[in-house]
C-alpha cells in the first residue's frame, strides 16, 4: 500500500511517499479498514515539523475515515462494509479522563492514517456519521470532538448563552457549528477581515479582528451588554487568556484547548478569581463522547467547514498551506 512517513530529523521536507507491505489480517478483536480520507490538525503539524519528537518512519495523521474490509474473530461491533472513523485516544472508552499521554494516539505514539489500510483493535474506530461523506467524517476525531467536548460535555452549553471562538481554525469552526446548532450566540475573532466576513455567513453573530483590536475581550464583554461571555474556546493560551478572562461573565468557562501563543505565561489570577471564572484544560475526548457527537451530527445534518483538499501524495503541501494560515476550518486529505 501507499503511505507517507516522517523521517528523523522530522521536517516537512522529510515527509516521503512510500510503498510498504499491507497490514496483517485482523486478529481476534481487530478490524482492517481501507482509508479514504484524513484531515490536518495542529498536533499533526507539530509531529511532522519536529516540534513533538516521534519515531523515525512514523506514519502521521491522527484522523482517519474509511470502510471496514475485514473483521477478526469475536468482533461484533463492526461488519465488512461499515463506514468508520478513528478515535484519538483508543483506550479511553468512556468515563473520567485518563492521565494525559499521546502514547496510543495515531500519528504520534503509534502509526497514523496517512496510508491506505490499517489493522487495529475495534476501539480504534467508531461508526462514522451517516450524513457525512468520508472527507467530512475525517475532520471529526480530533478537532470536532475537542469542540464538542468543551461546549456540550464539559460546558453543558445552554440555548441563549454566548460562546467566543478564537481564530478560524479547525477547532474554533467546529465550536461555531455546535454552538449555533445548540441555539447559542457566537462571537468570532480572527486576524483577517476576509475570514471574519466568511464566519458571519457561517452564522457568527459578532466578529472582532484580534490584530486591530488588542482588547477584543473587553469588546466581547461589552457586546453582551455587560453580562459577559459564557464560554471561550481558548486556542491561543498564555497570550490570549487574559483577554478571555476580560470577556467572561462571572462564573464563565474558559476551555483551554491550545497554546498557539506559547507554552507558559502570566495569567491574571486575581482577575480570574474575581470573575469566579473556570479555566479548564482539556485534550480531545473519549470514544463515548465521539459517539454522542456523531449522533448529534446525524440528527441535525451538521456539515464541517472544509476550506481545502489535498491528495495524500501532496501531504507536505497541505501542511505548508496550514502553516501559511490561509485555511478556514479544516484541511482535508483525500486518500
Ligand atoms: N487540547 C486539545 O484537545 C486540542 C485539540 C485540537 C487542537 N488543539 C490545539 O488548538 C489549537 C488550534 O488547533 P487547530 O487544529 O484548530 O489549528 P488550525 O486549524 O491550524 O487553526 C489555527 C488558527 O488559530 C488562529 N490563531 C493563531 N494565533 C492566534 C491568536 N493569537 N489568537 C487567536 N487565534 C489565533 C488562526 O486563526 P485566524 O487565521 O482566523 O487568525 C489560525 O488559523 C492548536 O494549539 C492545537 O494544538 C488542542
XYZ file of C-alpha atoms and ligand atoms in Angstrom:
383
model
C 0.000 0.000 0.000
C 0.944 3.667 -0.314
C 1.796 5.531 2.864
C 3.536 8.715 3.954
C 6.327 8.500 6.514
C 8.119 11.111 8.643
C 11.913 10.667 8.694
C 14.101 11.929 11.527
C 15.049 14.719 11.939
C 11.408 15.496 11.232
C 10.508 18.410 8.965
C 8.022 18.944 6.143
C 10.878 18.171 3.723
C 11.409 14.818 5.462
C 7.925 13.520 4.526
C 8.219 10.723 1.968
C 5.601 8.829 -0.009
C 6.474 5.116 0.137
C 5.161 1.691 -0.898
C 5.008 -0.586 2.132
C 3.532 -4.009 2.867
C -0.210 -4.188 3.539
C -1.036 -4.653 7.227
C -1.613 -8.157 8.624
C -5.061 -9.780 8.505
C -7.113 -8.792 11.574
C -6.566 -10.932 14.665
C -9.174 -11.501 17.402
C -10.894 -8.211 18.296
C -9.357 -6.349 15.344
C -10.636 -4.864 12.091
C -8.920 -3.855 8.857
C -10.036 -0.525 7.429
C -9.484 0.846 3.928
C -8.840 4.563 4.475
C -10.457 7.137 2.164
C -9.792 10.391 3.976
C -7.944 12.181 6.749
C -7.589 15.805 7.859
C -4.890 18.016 9.335
C -4.684 19.134 12.938
C -2.141 21.393 14.598
C -0.977 18.341 16.560
C -0.106 16.558 13.289
C 1.794 19.633 12.165
C 3.751 19.643 15.435
C 4.758 15.998 14.794
C 5.796 16.395 11.138
C 7.555 19.722 11.754
C 9.676 18.180 14.521
C 8.104 20.140 17.405
C 6.940 16.858 19.022
C 9.584 14.101 18.863
C 8.471 10.947 17.075
C 9.895 7.632 15.857
C 11.826 7.574 12.578
C 9.440 6.330 9.866
C 6.251 7.161 11.776
C 3.090 7.335 9.612
C 1.489 10.694 10.570
C -2.143 11.911 10.894
C -4.433 11.156 13.821
C -7.686 11.405 11.831
C -8.891 8.618 9.562
C -12.157 7.729 7.817
C -12.772 4.606 5.774
C -14.572 1.326 5.298
C -14.160 -1.951 7.157
C -12.791 -4.579 4.726
C -12.098 -7.455 7.166
C -13.065 -8.334 10.745
C -11.250 -10.622 13.171
C -12.665 -13.297 15.431
C -15.100 -12.097 18.080
C -15.764 -8.667 16.532
C -19.444 -7.805 16.946
C -19.460 -4.022 16.749
C -18.398 -3.779 13.092
C -19.091 -5.745 9.887
C -17.435 -5.656 6.474
C -18.735 -2.589 4.598
C -19.282 -0.416 7.706
C -18.094 3.214 7.409
C -15.898 4.179 10.365
C -13.767 6.986 11.777
C -10.745 6.770 14.045
C -10.529 7.579 17.761
C -7.840 9.925 19.124
C -7.500 8.080 22.453
C -8.370 4.459 21.526
C -8.064 3.251 25.121
C -10.289 5.985 26.625
C -13.654 4.356 26.023
C -15.811 6.365 28.459
C -15.900 7.958 31.895
C -13.314 10.121 33.617
C -10.231 11.272 31.663
C -7.052 9.176 31.926
C -3.597 10.683 32.537
C -2.775 12.864 29.517
C -0.482 10.927 27.170
C -0.182 10.578 23.406
C 1.296 7.046 23.681
C -1.658 5.478 21.875
C -2.574 8.444 19.674
C -2.359 7.666 15.945
C 0.291 9.702 14.143
C 2.170 10.353 17.400
C 2.713 7.398 19.777
C 1.608 4.859 17.136
C 1.287 4.962 13.339
C -1.465 7.208 11.991
C -3.713 7.229 8.933
C -1.587 8.724 6.130
C -1.897 5.327 4.442
C -4.376 3.172 2.528
C -5.041 0.342 5.008
C -4.850 -0.085 8.783
C -5.500 -3.094 11.050
C -6.401 -2.035 14.599
C -8.404 -3.136 17.664
C -12.090 -2.198 17.443
C -11.692 0.629 19.963
C -9.526 2.463 17.401
C -12.744 3.269 15.494
C -16.405 4.240 15.881
C -19.116 4.192 13.242
C -18.991 7.292 11.002
C -21.968 9.675 10.776
C -24.406 8.537 8.089
C -24.924 12.124 6.957
C -21.278 12.862 6.051
C -19.039 11.657 3.238
C -15.566 10.324 4.115
C -13.888 13.748 3.814
C -16.363 15.369 6.198
C -16.250 12.418 8.593
C -12.428 12.531 8.680
C -12.483 16.039 10.177
C -14.205 14.851 13.359
C -11.928 12.702 15.591
C -9.608 15.469 16.821
C -10.910 18.986 16.065
C -14.604 18.103 16.057
C -14.513 16.072 19.248
C -12.460 18.700 21.093
C -15.017 21.421 20.358
C -17.924 19.064 21.121
C -16.474 18.009 24.452
C -15.668 21.581 25.505
C -19.100 23.015 24.790
C -21.506 20.106 25.137
C -19.901 17.640 27.572
C -17.846 19.807 29.955
C -19.558 23.138 29.244
C -23.198 21.944 29.194
C -23.944 24.777 26.749
C -27.468 26.191 27.010
C -29.581 27.957 24.354
C -29.148 31.738 24.524
C -25.640 31.545 26.001
C -22.710 33.281 24.290
C -19.623 31.464 23.009
C -16.430 33.239 21.949
C -14.229 31.439 19.406
C -10.606 32.467 18.914
C -9.432 32.407 15.289
C -10.922 30.446 12.427
C -9.042 27.126 12.612
C -10.487 23.630 12.784
C -11.452 23.512 16.466
C -12.925 27.016 16.501
C -15.162 26.475 13.464
C -16.478 23.234 14.946
C -17.311 25.233 18.074
C -19.206 27.709 15.858
C -21.123 24.825 14.245
C -22.107 23.153 17.525
C -22.866 26.437 19.304
C -25.265 27.640 16.590
C -26.977 24.228 16.480
C -27.477 24.457 20.253
C -29.105 27.895 19.980
C -26.176 29.929 21.319
C -24.786 33.277 20.149
C -21.229 33.305 18.808
C -18.551 35.974 18.846
C -15.732 35.093 16.424
C -12.247 36.601 16.366
C -9.670 36.414 13.569
C -6.546 38.123 12.275
C -8.284 38.506 8.901
C -11.277 40.694 7.984
C -11.934 38.439 4.966
C -12.196 35.377 7.208
C -14.489 37.326 9.560
C -16.774 38.025 6.588
C -16.959 34.273 5.913
C -17.667 33.328 9.531
C -20.521 35.863 9.613
C -22.013 33.979 6.650
C -21.498 30.737 8.624
C -23.574 32.143 11.483
C -21.278 34.198 13.760
C -23.333 36.967 15.403
C -20.469 39.369 16.106
C -16.873 39.462 14.830
C -13.685 41.135 16.085
C -10.275 41.393 14.422
C -7.858 40.447 17.252
C -4.924 42.097 15.440
C -6.521 45.520 15.064
C -8.245 45.355 18.484
C -5.920 44.003 21.166
C -8.686 44.493 23.727
C -11.015 42.087 21.954
C -12.008 40.507 25.273
C -13.316 43.808 26.567
C -15.187 44.431 23.302
C -16.765 40.966 23.579
C -17.835 41.704 27.170
C -19.454 44.982 26.073
C -21.183 43.310 23.106
C -23.035 41.055 25.562
C -24.464 44.173 27.201
C -22.104 43.860 30.149
C -23.307 40.346 31.049
C -20.161 38.599 29.759
C -19.420 35.576 27.612
C -20.399 32.120 28.925
C -17.741 30.036 27.119
C -14.405 30.841 25.481
C -12.758 28.394 23.080
C -9.205 29.220 24.186
C -6.760 28.148 21.459
C -4.227 30.934 21.979
C -3.041 30.085 25.506
C -0.852 32.458 27.512
C -1.012 35.337 25.011
C -4.807 35.373 24.876
C -6.095 34.041 28.199
C -6.101 37.430 29.942
C -8.438 38.853 27.279
C -10.566 35.719 27.703
C -10.819 36.498 31.428
C -11.924 40.026 30.484
C -14.588 38.560 28.166
C -16.290 36.072 30.502
C -19.292 36.584 32.744
C -18.980 35.867 36.468
C -18.691 32.072 36.629
C -17.880 31.856 32.893
C -15.920 28.928 31.464
C -12.602 29.224 29.596
C -11.896 25.951 27.771
C -8.081 25.808 27.488
C -7.517 23.827 24.304
C -4.493 25.290 22.524
C -1.290 27.086 23.285
C -0.637 28.742 19.908
C 0.998 31.750 21.616
C 3.403 29.716 23.805
C 3.589 27.040 26.466
C 3.557 29.274 29.550
C 2.983 32.872 30.559
C 1.435 35.243 33.060
C -2.200 34.636 33.922
C -4.125 37.373 35.735
C -5.129 35.015 38.502
C -6.705 37.747 40.652
C -8.975 38.798 37.767
C -9.943 35.156 37.164
C -10.762 34.756 40.849
C -12.810 37.977 40.971
C -14.790 36.804 37.961
C -15.171 33.415 39.690
C -14.206 32.035 36.264
C -13.439 28.436 35.460
C -10.224 27.761 33.486
C -10.296 24.138 32.371
C -7.669 22.341 30.325
C -8.840 19.546 28.040
C -7.472 17.215 25.415
C -9.896 15.808 22.813
C -12.328 13.288 24.376
C -13.434 9.703 24.904
C -14.860 7.205 22.429
C -18.283 7.541 24.093
C -18.179 11.337 23.661
C -17.353 10.778 19.973
C -20.416 8.529 19.600
C -22.657 11.208 21.177
C -21.180 13.879 18.865
C -21.854 11.664 15.826
C -25.477 11.167 16.914
C -25.903 14.954 17.153
C -24.288 15.498 13.731
C -26.650 12.983 12.130
C -29.720 14.308 13.948
C -29.027 17.900 12.896
C -27.381 17.382 9.486
C -24.331 19.387 10.608
C -21.627 19.920 7.967
C -17.981 20.582 8.926
C -16.289 23.571 7.300
C -13.559 22.357 4.910
C -11.660 25.090 3.056
C -9.058 22.982 1.216
C -8.471 19.439 -0.063
C -5.169 17.792 -0.933
C -4.298 14.309 -2.251
C -2.269 12.158 0.170
C 0.812 12.368 -2.046
C 0.736 16.183 -1.562
C 0.694 15.946 2.252
C 3.742 18.214 2.643
C 1.998 20.907 0.528
C -1.111 20.512 2.675
C 0.948 21.175 5.825
C 2.626 24.167 4.150
C -0.857 25.516 3.483
C -1.769 25.035 7.149
C 1.493 26.764 8.122
C 0.562 29.765 5.949
C -2.645 30.224 7.982
C -4.717 30.692 4.798
C -7.159 27.903 5.644
C -10.522 28.417 7.333
C -11.778 25.435 9.290
C -10.339 22.127 8.119
C -7.830 20.982 5.503
C -8.966 17.567 4.234
C -6.741 14.833 2.787
C -8.047 12.507 0.055
C -6.584 9.008 0.238
N -6.494 20.236 23.618
C -6.954 19.576 22.572
O -7.596 18.550 22.697
C -6.707 20.100 21.212
C -7.351 19.536 20.098
C -7.176 20.110 18.855
C -6.363 21.234 18.742
N -5.729 21.716 19.834
C -4.892 22.904 19.775
O -5.734 24.009 19.450
C -5.017 24.922 18.636
C -5.768 25.108 17.326
O -5.790 23.870 16.646
P -6.454 23.738 15.200
O -6.218 22.346 14.739
O -7.837 24.277 15.227
O -5.477 24.690 14.386
P -5.595 25.331 12.973
O -6.748 24.750 12.208
O -4.248 25.309 12.354
O -6.002 26.841 13.317
C -5.132 27.775 13.793
C -5.878 29.124 13.797
O -5.698 29.713 15.063
C -5.846 31.095 14.943
N -4.852 31.760 15.768
C -3.498 31.715 15.678
N -2.948 32.514 16.604
C -3.989 33.087 17.272
C -4.084 34.043 18.320
N -3.001 34.596 18.875
N -5.309 34.387 18.751
C -6.419 33.840 18.209
N -6.392 32.960 17.206
C -5.182 32.591 16.756
C -5.686 31.466 13.483
O -6.951 31.987 13.029
P -7.056 33.269 12.082
O -6.309 32.913 10.816
O -8.524 33.426 11.867
O -6.458 34.438 12.803
C -5.319 30.130 12.835
O -5.878 29.978 11.552
C -3.609 24.326 18.496
O -2.792 24.862 19.523
C -3.819 22.859 18.725
O -2.658 22.193 19.174
C -5.885 21.166 21.051
